Amino acid sequence: MSSWTGTEIIEDIEARYLERTGKSREFHERAEQYLPGGETRESISYKPYTTFMDHGQGCRVWDVDGNEYVDFLGNFTSLVHGHCDADVMEAVRAQTEKGCILGSTSALQAEHAKILCDRTPSVDMVRYGNSGTEATQWAIRAARAVTGKDMLLKFEGCYHGTHDDAKVSVVPDLDPGELPEPQLEGLGIPKSTLQDVVVAPFNDLDAAEKVLKMHEGKIAAVLAEPFLASLGVIAPKPGYLKGLRDLADKYDTLLIFDEVQSFRMSTGGYQKHENVMPDLTALGKLIGGGYPVGAFGGRRELMDRFDYDPTRPDSINHSGTFNGNEITMVAGIASMNKFDEEAVRHINSLGERLREGCNAAIRSQGLKMQVIGVGSLSNIIYTDQEVSNAHAFAMAYIGAMELQKWLHLELMNRGLYTAKRGEFIISTPMSEQEIDRCVDEFTGTLEFMRPYISAAAPHLLVD
Ligand SMILES: Cc1ncc(COP(=O)(O)O)c(C=O)c1O
């Protein structure tokens, strides 16, 4: 164990980061002149400045200084087959020569849609957008249109993108009463959003029922990620999703699953894995083969409303310049065709291996932490207690002070590109070799940082 103090350790982490990433710093300073903060996506921005990546191949990326990383970010799950997958590239190359978007309906859309519908048990028909944000926004709009009700019940910690309804209570109420207070996530979101969006803690059916009862007859949809992907990768308790299905039926409201991330849990999403069918599903990320995409779908009689006819007042007008564009469609078809049962088993078992290895490292360092997750997604948690909702995750995260920030930077120094929030995302080109390397570097990082942890967050040391 190092004899350094906590301060010396974080100074060393930062010094090595600065030394390795001189060109990134130059790029950042240039970018700052034209982009506030030098970036355009908060989720991948961190201090002292973000590493600028230059290129990727398979499960590896290289930054502008030539440093190599194993890519455990995978663009937050959209790159399920890693970078420059040969089949995806060939499909895109061939399509590029025919035109990237022809401004007409294309047979490729029906081909892509058939794959989604064949795979996803509750989905008979889909429509496309260009992001997961659009997918959830339109699924909500569909639910409101069909039910004639305006209210939405969502869950603390569930991330559904950046539209107004989605930006409620992603970060949980840190001091909840019997039920959490819905809160607006940042500036610029109309306060009136809170008239229609109500929240409950994840994994708590009693709380969900209380909220549904309180607003009985007014709620268009219950919107949930099947697991909290963006906030701790927290699994649903056994029976929780089925319980939500039953509650939605009991209170005559629609159930929407946001499977933008959880779709990778099986060939047909978490709904197929758990055998719980929502009324509507939002999709994104992997279904675009690495290109911008969103889709929403559900039962035929709900989706039929999108067969727009101005003379039919119950039909819904949905449009978007790049919806179902040819490049995304061919990339998505190529990507999903090779995302078969074997691919799912492969990444999910690597996820298990990663969690086992990292938890053994945590135990060997005598720390009250854990790495939890679902299938191919895992997250560091700063407590050894059970974490089943966003509140528990956030309290542990806050209690660990700046540990996650420095741990993330040290993993970068050691050639692991992970999400700054402590998430590890596995892609199909990875093998046990990359997982074992990750576990080794994670172990080395904890060992190196232990004196810092004992100074900054002594409650994380086993007594
Ligand atoms: C579960 C979930 N829903 C929706 C979104 C929004 O997708 P996008 O960033 O493509 O708008 C995300 C993005 O991370 C997500 O994880």
CSV table of C-alpha atoms and ligand atoms in Angstrom, one decimal:
chain,number,residue,atom,x,y,z
A,1,MET,CA,0.0,0.0,0.0
A,2,SER,CA,1.2,3.5,-0.8
A,3,SER,CA,2.5,5.7,2.1
A,4,TRP,CA,1.2,8.8,0.3
A,5,THR,CA,-1.5,11.0,1.7
A,6,GLY,CA,-4.9,11.3,0.1
A,7,THR,CA,-3.9,14.7,-1.3
A,8,GLU,CA,-0.7,13.4,-2.8
A,9,ILE,CA,-2.7,10.6,-4.4
A,10,ILE,CA,-5.2,12.8,-6.2
A,11,GLU,CA,-2.4,15.3,-7.2
A,12,ASP,CA,-0.6,12.4,-8.7
A,13,ILE,CA,-3.7,11.1,-10.6
A,14,GLU,CA,-4.3,14.6,-12.0
A,15,ALA,CA,-0.6,15.1,-12.9
A,16,ARG,CA,-0.4,11.9,-14.8
A,17,TYR,CA,-3.7,12.7,-16.6
A,18,LEU,CA,-2.3,16.1,-17.7
A,19,GLU,CA,0.9,14.6,-18.8
A,20,ARG,CA,-0.7,11.9,-21.0
A,21,THR,CA,-3.3,14.2,-22.6
A,22,GLY,CA,-1.5,17.4,-23.7
A,23,LYS,CA,-3.2,17.4,-27.1
A,24,SER,CA,-6.7,16.8,-25.6
A,25,ARG,CA,-6.0,19.9,-23.5
A,26,GLU,CA,-5.1,21.9,-26.6
A,27,PHE,CA,-8.3,20.7,-28.4
A,28,HIS,CA,-10.3,21.5,-25.3
A,29,GLU,CA,-9.0,25.1,-25.1
A,30,ARG,CA,-9.8,25.6,-28.8
A,31,ALA,CA,-13.2,24.1,-28.4
A,32,GLU,CA,-14.0,26.3,-25.5
A,33,GLN,CA,-14.0,29.3,-27.8
A,34,TYR,CA,-17.0,28.0,-29.7
A,35,LEU,CA,-18.7,25.5,-27.4
A,36,PRO,CA,-19.7,26.4,-23.9
A,37,GLY,CA,-17.4,24.3,-21.7
A,38,GLY,CA,-15.7,23.0,-24.8
A,39,GLU,CA,-18.3,20.3,-25.3
A,40,THR,CA,-22.0,19.6,-26.2
A,41,ARG,CA,-22.9,16.6,-24.1
A,42,GLU,CA,-22.7,16.8,-20.3
A,43,SER,CA,-22.7,13.1,-19.7
A,44,ILE,CA,-19.2,12.7,-21.2
A,45,SER,CA,-17.7,15.9,-19.8
A,46,TYR,CA,-15.4,16.0,-16.8
A,47,LYS,CA,-12.6,18.0,-15.2
A,48,PRO,CA,-9.9,19.0,-15.7
A,49,TYR,CA,-10.9,18.5,-19.4
A,50,THR,CA,-12.4,15.7,-21.4
A,51,THR,CA,-10.1,13.3,-23.3
A,52,PHE,CA,-10.7,13.8,-27.0
A,53,MET,CA,-10.9,10.5,-28.7
A,54,ASP,CA,-9.6,10.1,-32.2
A,55,HIS,CA,-10.6,6.7,-33.5
A,56,GLY,CA,-11.9,3.3,-32.4
A,57,GLN,CA,-11.7,-0.3,-33.5
A,58,GLY,CA,-13.6,-3.2,-32.0
A,59,CYS,CA,-13.6,-2.6,-28.2
A,60,ARG,CA,-10.7,-0.2,-28.2
A,61,VAL,CA,-10.4,3.6,-28.7
A,62,TRP,CA,-7.4,5.8,-29.1
A,63,ASP,CA,-7.2,9.4,-28.0
A,64,VAL,CA,-5.6,12.3,-29.9
A,65,ASP,CA,-2.4,11.8,-27.9
A,66,GLY,CA,-2.2,8.2,-29.1
A,67,ASN,CA,-3.2,6.6,-25.8
A,68,GLU,CA,-5.1,3.3,-26.1
A,69,TYR,CA,-8.1,2.4,-24.0
A,70,VAL,CA,-10.4,-0.5,-23.7
A,71,ASP,CA,-13.8,1.1,-24.4
A,72,PHE,CA,-16.1,0.4,-21.4
A,73,LEU,CA,-18.4,3.3,-22.4
A,74,GLY,CA,-19.6,2.0,-25.8
A,75,ASN,CA,-21.2,5.3,-26.3
A,76,PHE,CA,-23.6,4.5,-23.5
A,77,THR,CA,-24.7,1.1,-25.0
A,78,SER,CA,-25.3,2.2,-28.6
A,79,LEU,CA,-22.1,0.5,-29.8
A,80,VAL,CA,-23.1,-3.0,-28.8
A,81,HIS,CA,-20.7,-4.4,-31.4
A,82,GLY,CA,-17.9,-1.9,-30.7
A,83,HIS,CA,-16.4,0.4,-33.3
A,84,CYS,CA,-16.1,-0.1,-37.0
A,85,ASP,CA,-17.9,-3.5,-37.0
A,86,ALA,CA,-17.2,-4.9,-40.5
A,87,ASP,CA,-20.9,-5.8,-41.3
A,88,VAL,CA,-22.2,-2.5,-40.2
A,89,MET,CA,-19.5,-0.6,-42.1
A,90,GLU,CA,-20.2,-2.6,-45.2
A,91,ALA,CA,-23.9,-2.0,-45.0
A,92,VAL,CA,-23.4,1.8,-44.5
A,93,ARG,CA,-20.7,2.0,-47.2
A,94,ALA,CA,-23.0,0.4,-49.8
A,95,GLN,CA,-26.0,2.6,-48.7
A,96,THR,CA,-23.9,5.8,-48.8
A,97,GLU,CA,-23.3,5.1,-52.5
A,98,LYS,CA,-27.0,5.0,-53.1
A,99,GLY,CA,-27.9,8.1,-51.0
A,100,CYS,CA,-28.0,8.7,-47.3
A,101,ILE,CA,-31.6,9.8,-47.2
A,102,LEU,CA,-33.9,9.8,-50.2
A,103,GLY,CA,-36.8,11.7,-48.7
A,104,SER,CA,-39.2,9.0,-49.3
A,105,THR,CA,-40.5,6.0,-47.5
A,106,SER,CA,-38.1,3.2,-47.9
A,107,ALA,CA,-38.3,-0.6,-47.9
A,108,LEU,CA,-35.5,-0.6,-45.4
A,109,GLN,CA,-37.8,0.9,-42.7
A,110,ALA,CA,-40.2,-2.0,-43.1
A,111,GLU,CA,-37.3,-4.5,-42.9
A,112,HIS,CA,-35.9,-2.8,-39.8
A,113,ALA,CA,-39.4,-2.6,-38.2
A,114,LYS,CA,-40.1,-6.3,-39.0
A,115,ILE,CA,-36.9,-7.2,-37.0
A,116,LEU,CA,-38.1,-5.1,-34.0
A,117,CYS,CA,-41.6,-6.5,-34.1
A,118,ASP,CA,-40.5,-10.1,-34.5
A,119,ARG,CA,-38.2,-9.7,-31.6
A,120,THR,CA,-40.2,-7.7,-29.1
A,121,PRO,CA,-43.3,-9.6,-27.9
A,122,SER,CA,-45.5,-6.6,-27.1
A,123,VAL,CA,-44.6,-4.6,-30.3
A,124,ASP,CA,-46.7,-5.1,-33.4
A,125,MET,CA,-45.9,-1.8,-35.1
A,126,VAL,CA,-43.3,0.9,-34.7
A,127,ARG,CA,-42.4,4.5,-35.8
A,128,TYR,CA,-39.0,6.0,-35.9
A,129,GLY,CA,-37.3,9.1,-34.6
A,130,ASN,CA,-33.7,10.0,-34.1
A,131,SER,CA,-33.0,9.6,-30.4
A,132,GLY,CA,-34.2,7.9,-27.3
A,133,THR,CA,-35.5,11.3,-26.2
A,134,GLU,CA,-37.9,11.3,-29.2
A,135,ALA,CA,-38.8,7.7,-28.5
A,136,THR,CA,-40.0,8.4,-25.0
A,137,GLN,CA,-41.6,11.7,-25.9
A,138,TRP,CA,-43.7,10.1,-28.6
A,139,ALA,CA,-44.6,7.1,-26.5
A,140,ILE,CA,-45.9,9.5,-23.9
A,141,ARG,CA,-47.7,11.5,-26.5
A,142,ALA,CA,-49.3,8.3,-27.9
A,143,ALA,CA,-50.5,7.3,-24.4
A,144,ARG,CA,-52.0,10.8,-23.9
A,145,ALA,CA,-53.7,10.7,-27.3
A,146,VAL,CA,-55.1,7.3,-26.8
A,147,THR,CA,-56.3,7.7,-23.2
A,148,GLY,CA,-57.3,11.3,-23.4
A,149,LYS,CA,-55.6,11.9,-20.1
A,150,ASP,CA,-52.6,14.1,-19.4
A,151,MET,CA,-50.8,12.9,-16.3
A,152,LEU,CA,-47.7,10.7,-16.3
A,153,LEU,CA,-46.3,8.6,-13.4
A,154,LYS,CA,-42.5,8.1,-13.7
A,155,PHE,CA,-39.9,6.8,-11.2
A,156,GLU,CA,-37.1,8.6,-9.5
A,157,GLY,CA,-33.8,7.9,-11.1
A,158,CYS,CA,-35.3,6.7,-14.4
A,159,TYR,CA,-33.6,8.6,-17.3
A,160,HIS,CA,-35.8,9.0,-20.4
A,161,GLY,CA,-33.9,11.7,-22.3
A,162,THR,CA,-34.1,15.4,-22.3
A,163,HIS,CA,-37.6,16.5,-23.1
A,164,ASP,CA,-39.6,18.3,-20.4
A,165,ASP,CA,-41.6,15.4,-19.0
A,166,ALA,CA,-38.4,13.3,-18.8
A,167,LYS,CA,-36.5,16.0,-16.9
A,168,VAL,CA,-38.4,15.4,-13.7
A,169,SER,CA,-36.8,13.6,-10.7
A,170,VAL,CA,-33.9,11.8,-12.4
A,171,VAL,CA,-31.9,13.0,-9.4
A,172,PRO,CA,-34.0,11.9,-6.5
A,173,ASP,CA,-35.5,13.9,-3.6
A,174,LEU,CA,-32.7,13.6,-1.0
A,175,ASP,CA,-35.1,14.3,1.9
A,176,PRO,CA,-38.4,12.6,0.9
A,177,GLY,CA,-41.4,12.4,3.1
A,178,GLU,CA,-43.8,9.5,2.7
A,179,LEU,CA,-43.5,10.1,-1.0
A,180,PRO,CA,-40.7,12.0,-2.9
A,181,GLU,CA,-41.5,15.5,-4.2
A,182,PRO,CA,-41.3,15.7,-8.0
A,183,GLN,CA,-38.5,18.0,-8.9
A,184,LEU,CA,-37.5,19.8,-12.2
A,185,GLU,CA,-34.1,18.7,-13.4
A,186,GLY,CA,-32.4,22.1,-14.2
A,187,LEU,CA,-33.4,25.4,-15.6
A,188,GLY,CA,-35.7,26.1,-18.6
A,189,ILE,CA,-38.3,23.5,-17.9
A,190,PRO,CA,-41.7,25.0,-17.4
A,191,LYS,CA,-42.9,24.7,-13.8
A,192,SER,CA,-46.3,23.6,-15.3
A,193,THR,CA,-44.6,20.3,-16.2
A,194,LEU,CA,-45.1,19.4,-12.5
A,195,GLN,CA,-48.9,19.7,-12.9
A,196,ASP,CA,-48.8,16.6,-15.1
A,197,VAL,CA,-45.8,14.5,-14.0
A,198,VAL,CA,-45.9,12.7,-10.7
A,199,VAL,CA,-43.2,10.4,-9.3
A,200,ALA,CA,-42.7,7.4,-7.1
A,201,PRO,CA,-39.5,5.6,-5.9
A,202,PHE,CA,-38.4,2.7,-8.1
A,203,ASN,CA,-38.9,-0.8,-6.7
A,204,ASP,CA,-41.8,0.2,-4.4
A,205,LEU,CA,-45.2,-1.0,-5.6
A,206,ASP,CA,-47.0,0.4,-2.6
A,207,ALA,CA,-45.7,3.9,-3.3
A,208,ALA,CA,-46.7,3.5,-7.0
A,209,GLU,CA,-50.2,2.5,-6.0
A,210,LYS,CA,-50.5,5.4,-3.6
A,211,VAL,CA,-49.7,7.9,-6.4
A,212,LEU,CA,-52.0,6.1,-8.8
A,213,LYS,CA,-54.8,6.2,-6.3
A,214,MET,CA,-54.2,9.9,-5.5
A,215,HIS,CA,-54.6,10.8,-9.2
A,216,GLU,CA,-57.1,8.1,-10.2
A,217,GLY,CA,-58.6,8.6,-13.6
A,218,LYS,CA,-56.1,11.2,-14.7
A,219,ILE,CA,-52.9,9.2,-15.4
A,220,ALA,CA,-52.3,8.4,-19.1
A,221,ALA,CA,-49.3,6.2,-18.5
A,222,VAL,CA,-46.9,4.7,-16.1
A,223,LEU,CA,-43.4,5.1,-17.6
A,224,ALA,CA,-40.5,3.0,-16.4
A,225,GLU,CA,-37.1,1.8,-17.4
A,226,PRO,CA,-37.2,-1.9,-16.6
A,227,PHE,CA,-34.0,-1.3,-14.6
A,228,LEU,CA,-32.4,1.9,-13.5
A,229,ALA,CA,-29.8,1.9,-16.3
A,230,SER,CA,-28.4,5.4,-16.0
A,231,LEU,CA,-28.4,5.6,-12.2
A,232,GLY,CA,-26.6,2.7,-10.7
A,233,VAL,CA,-27.8,-0.1,-13.0
A,234,ILE,CA,-30.3,-1.2,-10.3
A,235,ALA,CA,-32.3,-4.3,-11.1
A,236,PRO,CA,-36.1,-4.5,-10.4
A,237,LYS,CA,-37.0,-6.6,-7.4
A,238,PRO,CA,-38.6,-10.0,-8.3
A,239,GLY,CA,-42.2,-9.3,-9.3
A,240,TYR,CA,-41.8,-5.6,-9.5
A,241,LEU,CA,-42.4,-5.2,-13.2
A,242,LYS,CA,-45.3,-7.6,-13.1
A,243,GLY,CA,-46.6,-5.6,-10.2
A,244,LEU,CA,-46.4,-2.4,-12.4
A,245,ARG,CA,-48.3,-4.2,-15.1
A,246,ASP,CA,-51.1,-5.2,-12.7
A,247,LEU,CA,-51.3,-1.7,-11.3
A,248,ALA,CA,-51.5,-0.1,-14.7
A,249,ASP,CA,-54.4,-2.5,-15.5
A,250,LYS,CA,-56.1,-1.9,-12.1
A,251,TYR,CA,-55.9,1.9,-12.5
A,252,ASP,CA,-56.8,1.9,-16.2
A,253,THR,CA,-53.6,3.4,-17.4
A,254,LEU,CA,-51.0,2.4,-20.1
A,255,LEU,CA,-47.7,0.9,-19.2
A,256,ILE,CA,-44.6,2.2,-21.1
A,257,PHE,CA,-41.3,0.5,-20.9
A,258,ASP,CA,-38.3,2.6,-21.9
A,259,GLU,CA,-36.0,-0.1,-23.3
A,260,VAL,CA,-33.5,2.3,-24.8
A,261,GLN,CA,-30.8,0.7,-22.8
A,262,SER,CA,-32.4,-2.5,-21.4
A,263,PHE,CA,-33.2,-3.9,-24.9
A,264,ARG,CA,-29.7,-5.5,-24.9
A,265,MET,CA,-30.7,-7.8,-22.0
A,266,SER,CA,-32.2,-10.3,-24.5
A,267,THR,CA,-32.9,-10.5,-28.2
A,268,GLY,CA,-36.2,-8.9,-27.4
A,269,GLY,CA,-35.5,-6.6,-24.5
A,270,TYR,CA,-36.0,-6.9,-20.8
A,271,GLN,CA,-39.8,-7.5,-21.4
A,272,LYS,CA,-39.0,-10.7,-23.2
A,273,HIS,CA,-36.4,-11.7,-20.5
A,274,GLU,CA,-39.0,-11.1,-17.7
A,275,ASN,CA,-42.1,-12.0,-19.7
A,276,VAL,CA,-43.9,-8.8,-18.7
A,277,MET,CA,-45.6,-6.9,-21.6
A,278,PRO,CA,-46.0,-3.2,-21.6
A,279,ASP,CA,-48.5,-1.4,-23.8
A,280,LEU,CA,-45.9,0.8,-25.5
A,281,THR,CA,-42.1,0.5,-25.7
A,282,ALA,CA,-39.4,3.1,-26.4
A,283,LEU,CA,-36.3,2.0,-28.1
A,284,GLY,CA,-33.0,3.6,-29.2
A,285,LYS,CA,-29.2,3.1,-29.0
A,286,LEU,CA,-28.3,-0.4,-30.2
A,287,ILE,CA,-31.1,-0.7,-32.8
A,288,GLY,CA,-29.4,2.0,-34.9
A,289,GLY,CA,-26.1,0.1,-35.2
A,290,GLY,CA,-24.2,3.1,-33.8
A,291,TYR,CA,-26.1,5.8,-35.7
A,292,PRO,CA,-28.7,8.2,-34.3
A,293,VAL,CA,-32.0,6.5,-33.7
A,294,GLY,CA,-35.2,6.3,-31.7
A,295,ALA,CA,-38.3,4.2,-32.1
A,296,PHE,CA,-41.5,3.7,-30.3
A,297,GLY,CA,-44.0,0.9,-30.8
A,298,GLY,CA,-46.7,-1.2,-29.3
A,299,ARG,CA,-50.0,-3.0,-30.0
A,300,ARG,CA,-51.5,-2.6,-33.4
A,301,GLU,CA,-54.6,-0.8,-32.2
A,302,LEU,CA,-52.6,1.8,-30.3
A,303,MET,CA,-50.1,2.3,-33.1
A,304,ASP,CA,-52.7,2.4,-35.8
A,305,ARG,CA,-53.5,5.9,-34.6
A,306,PHE,CA,-50.3,7.1,-36.4
A,307,ASP,CA,-51.9,6.2,-39.8
A,308,TYR,CA,-52.6,9.9,-40.1
A,309,ASP,CA,-55.7,11.1,-41.8
A,310,PRO,CA,-56.7,14.8,-41.3
A,311,THR,CA,-60.3,13.8,-41.7
A,312,ARG,CA,-60.0,11.4,-38.7
A,313,PRO,CA,-59.8,13.4,-35.5
A,314,ASP,CA,-58.4,10.5,-33.6
A,315,SER,CA,-55.3,10.1,-35.8
A,316,ILE,CA,-51.9,11.4,-34.8
A,317,ASN,CA,-49.5,13.4,-36.9
A,318,HIS,CA,-45.9,12.3,-36.5
A,319,SER,CA,-43.0,13.5,-38.6
A,320,GLY,CA,-39.2,14.2,-38.6
A,321,THR,CA,-36.7,15.1,-41.3
A,322,PHE,CA,-34.4,12.2,-40.5
A,323,ASN,CA,-36.9,9.6,-39.2
A,324,GLY,CA,-36.1,6.1,-40.5
A,325,ASN,CA,-33.2,7.4,-42.6
A,326,GLU,CA,-31.5,4.9,-44.8
A,327,ILE,CA,-28.1,5.0,-43.1
A,328,THR,CA,-29.5,4.3,-39.6
A,329,MET,CA,-31.8,1.6,-41.0
A,330,VAL,CA,-29.1,-0.4,-42.8
A,331,ALA,CA,-26.7,0.0,-39.8
A,332,GLY,CA,-29.5,-1.1,-37.4
A,333,ILE,CA,-30.4,-4.1,-39.5
A,334,ALA,CA,-26.8,-5.3,-39.7
A,335,SER,CA,-26.3,-4.7,-36.0
A,336,MET,CA,-29.5,-6.5,-34.9
A,337,ASN,CA,-29.0,-9.4,-37.2
A,338,LYS,CA,-25.8,-10.3,-35.4
A,339,PHE,CA,-27.2,-9.5,-32.0
A,340,ASP,CA,-28.4,-13.0,-31.5
A,341,GLU,CA,-28.9,-15.3,-28.5
A,342,GLU,CA,-25.2,-16.2,-28.5
A,343,ALA,CA,-24.2,-12.5,-28.5
A,344,VAL,CA,-26.5,-11.8,-25.7
A,345,ARG,CA,-25.2,-14.7,-23.6
A,346,HIS,CA,-21.6,-13.7,-24.4
A,347,ILE,CA,-21.9,-10.1,-23.1
A,348,ASN,CA,-24.1,-11.0,-20.2
A,349,SER,CA,-21.7,-13.7,-18.9
A,350,LEU,CA,-18.8,-11.2,-19.3
A,351,GLY,CA,-20.9,-8.8,-17.2
A,352,GLU,CA,-21.1,-11.5,-14.5
A,353,ARG,CA,-17.4,-12.1,-14.6
A,354,LEU,CA,-16.6,-8.3,-14.3
A,355,ARG,CA,-18.9,-8.0,-11.3
A,356,GLU,CA,-17.4,-11.1,-9.6
A,357,GLY,CA,-13.8,-9.8,-10.2
A,358,CYS,CA,-14.5,-6.3,-9.1
A,359,ASN,CA,-16.3,-7.4,-6.0
A,360,ALA,CA,-13.4,-9.7,-5.1
A,361,ALA,CA,-11.1,-6.7,-5.5
A,362,ILE,CA,-13.3,-4.6,-3.2
A,363,ARG,CA,-13.3,-7.3,-0.6
A,364,SER,CA,-9.6,-7.8,-0.8
A,365,GLN,CA,-9.1,-4.0,-0.1
A,366,GLY,CA,-11.5,-4.2,2.8
A,367,LEU,CA,-14.0,-1.6,1.4
A,368,LYS,CA,-17.7,-1.2,1.9
A,369,MET,CA,-18.5,-0.8,-1.8
A,370,GLN,CA,-19.9,-3.1,-4.5
A,371,VAL,CA,-20.2,-3.4,-8.2
A,372,ILE,CA,-23.8,-4.3,-9.1
A,373,GLY,CA,-25.6,-4.5,-12.4
A,374,VAL,CA,-27.8,-6.3,-14.9
A,375,GLY,CA,-26.4,-8.5,-17.7
A,376,SER,CA,-23.7,-6.5,-19.6
A,377,LEU,CA,-24.1,-3.3,-17.6
A,378,SER,CA,-22.4,-2.7,-14.3
A,379,ASN,CA,-21.9,0.2,-11.9
A,380,ILE,CA,-19.8,1.0,-8.9
A,381,ILE,CA,-21.9,1.6,-5.7
A,382,TYR,CA,-20.5,3.3,-2.7
A,383,THR,CA,-22.0,1.2,0.0
A,384,ASP,CA,-22.1,-2.4,0.9
A,385,GLN,CA,-25.9,-2.2,1.7
A,386,GLU,CA,-28.6,-3.2,-0.7
A,387,VAL,CA,-29.4,-0.4,-3.1
A,388,SER,CA,-32.8,-0.8,-4.8
A,389,ASN,CA,-33.7,2.8,-5.7
A,390,ALA,CA,-32.3,6.1,-6.8
A,391,HIS,CA,-32.4,7.6,-3.3
A,392,ALA,CA,-30.1,4.9,-1.9
A,393,PHE,CA,-27.8,5.2,-4.8
A,394,ALA,CA,-27.5,9.0,-4.6
A,395,MET,CA,-27.0,9.1,-0.8
A,396,ALA,CA,-24.1,6.6,-1.1
A,397,TYR,CA,-22.6,8.5,-4.1
A,398,ILE,CA,-22.7,11.8,-2.3
A,399,GLY,CA,-21.3,10.2,0.9
A,400,ALA,CA,-18.3,9.1,-1.1
A,401,MET,CA,-17.4,12.7,-1.8
A,402,GLU,CA,-15.2,13.0,-4.9
A,403,LEU,CA,-14.1,9.4,-4.9
A,404,GLN,CA,-15.9,8.5,-8.2
A,405,LYS,CA,-14.3,11.5,-9.9
A,406,TRP,CA,-10.8,10.5,-9.1
A,407,LEU,CA,-11.4,6.8,-9.6
A,408,HIS,CA,-12.7,7.5,-13.1
A,409,LEU,CA,-9.6,9.6,-13.9
A,410,GLU,CA,-7.3,6.9,-12.6
A,411,LEU,CA,-9.0,4.3,-14.6
A,412,MET,CA,-8.5,6.5,-17.7
A,413,ASN,CA,-4.8,6.8,-16.7
A,414,ARG,CA,-4.7,3.0,-16.7
A,415,GLY,CA,-6.3,2.7,-20.2
A,416,LEU,CA,-9.9,2.0,-19.2
A,417,TYR,CA,-12.5,4.3,-20.8
A,418,THR,CA,-15.6,4.1,-18.5
A,419,ALA,CA,-18.6,6.3,-17.9
A,420,LYS,CA,-17.7,9.0,-15.4
A,421,ARG,CA,-20.7,8.0,-13.2
A,422,GLY,CA,-19.0,4.6,-12.6
A,423,GLU,CA,-20.6,2.5,-15.2
A,424,PHE,CA,-18.9,-0.3,-17.2
A,425,ILE,CA,-20.6,-1.3,-20.5
A,426,ILE,CA,-19.6,-4.4,-22.3
A,427,SER,CA,-19.6,-4.9,-26.1
A,428,THR,CA,-19.6,-8.1,-28.2
A,429,PRO,CA,-15.9,-7.8,-29.4
A,430,MET,CA,-14.8,-8.1,-25.7
A,431,SER,CA,-13.4,-11.3,-24.4
A,432,GLU,CA,-12.5,-12.6,-20.9
A,433,GLN,CA,-9.1,-11.0,-21.6
A,434,GLU,CA,-10.5,-7.4,-21.6
A,435,ILE,CA,-12.6,-8.2,-18.5
A,436,ASP,CA,-9.7,-9.6,-16.6
A,437,ARG,CA,-7.6,-6.6,-17.6
A,438,CYS,CA,-10.4,-4.3,-16.3
A,439,VAL,CA,-10.5,-6.2,-13.0
A,440,ASP,CA,-6.7,-6.0,-12.6
A,441,GLU,CA,-6.7,-2.2,-13.2
A,442,PHE,CA,-9.7,-1.7,-10.9
A,443,THR,CA,-7.9,-3.7,-8.2
A,444,GLY,CA,-4.7,-1.7,-8.7
A,445,THR,CA,-6.7,1.5,-8.6
A,446,LEU,CA,-8.4,0.7,-5.3
A,447,GLU,CA,-5.1,-0.4,-3.8
A,448,PHE,CA,-3.4,2.9,-4.9
A,449,MET,CA,-6.4,5.0,-3.8
A,450,ARG,CA,-7.0,3.3,-0.4
A,451,PRO,CA,-5.2,6.0,1.6
A,452,TYR,CA,-7.3,8.7,-0.2
A,453,ILE,CA,-10.5,6.7,0.6
A,454,SER,CA,-9.6,6.3,4.2
A,455,ALA,CA,-9.1,10.1,4.4
A,456,ALA,CA,-12.0,11.3,2.3
A,457,ALA,CA,-14.6,8.6,3.0
A,458,PRO,CA,-13.5,6.6,6.0
A,459,HIS,CA,-17.0,5.1,6.4
A,460,LEU,CA,-16.2,3.0,3.3
A,461,LEU,CA,-13.5,1.1,5.2
A,462,VAL,CA,-14.4,-2.2,6.7
A,463,ASP,CA,-14.0,-1.8,10.5
B,1,LIG,C1,-33.2,4.6,-20.8
B,1,LIG,C2,-32.9,5.8,-21.7
B,1,LIG,N1,-34.0,6.4,-22.3
B,1,LIG,C3,-33.8,7.4,-23.1
B,1,LIG,C4,-32.5,7.9,-23.3
B,1,LIG,C5,-32.4,9.1,-24.2
B,1,LIG,O1,-31.7,8.7,-25.4
B,1,LIG,P1,-31.0,9.7,-26.3
B,1,LIG,O2,-29.8,10.2,-25.6
B,1,LIG,O3,-30.7,9.0,-27.6
B,1,LIG,O4,-31.9,10.9,-26.6
B,1,LIG,C6,-31.4,7.3,-22.8
B,1,LIG,C7,-30.1,7.8,-23.0
B,1,LIG,O5,-29.1,7.5,-22.3
B,1,LIG,C8,-31.6,6.2,-21.9
B,1,LIG,O6,-30.6,5.6,-21.3
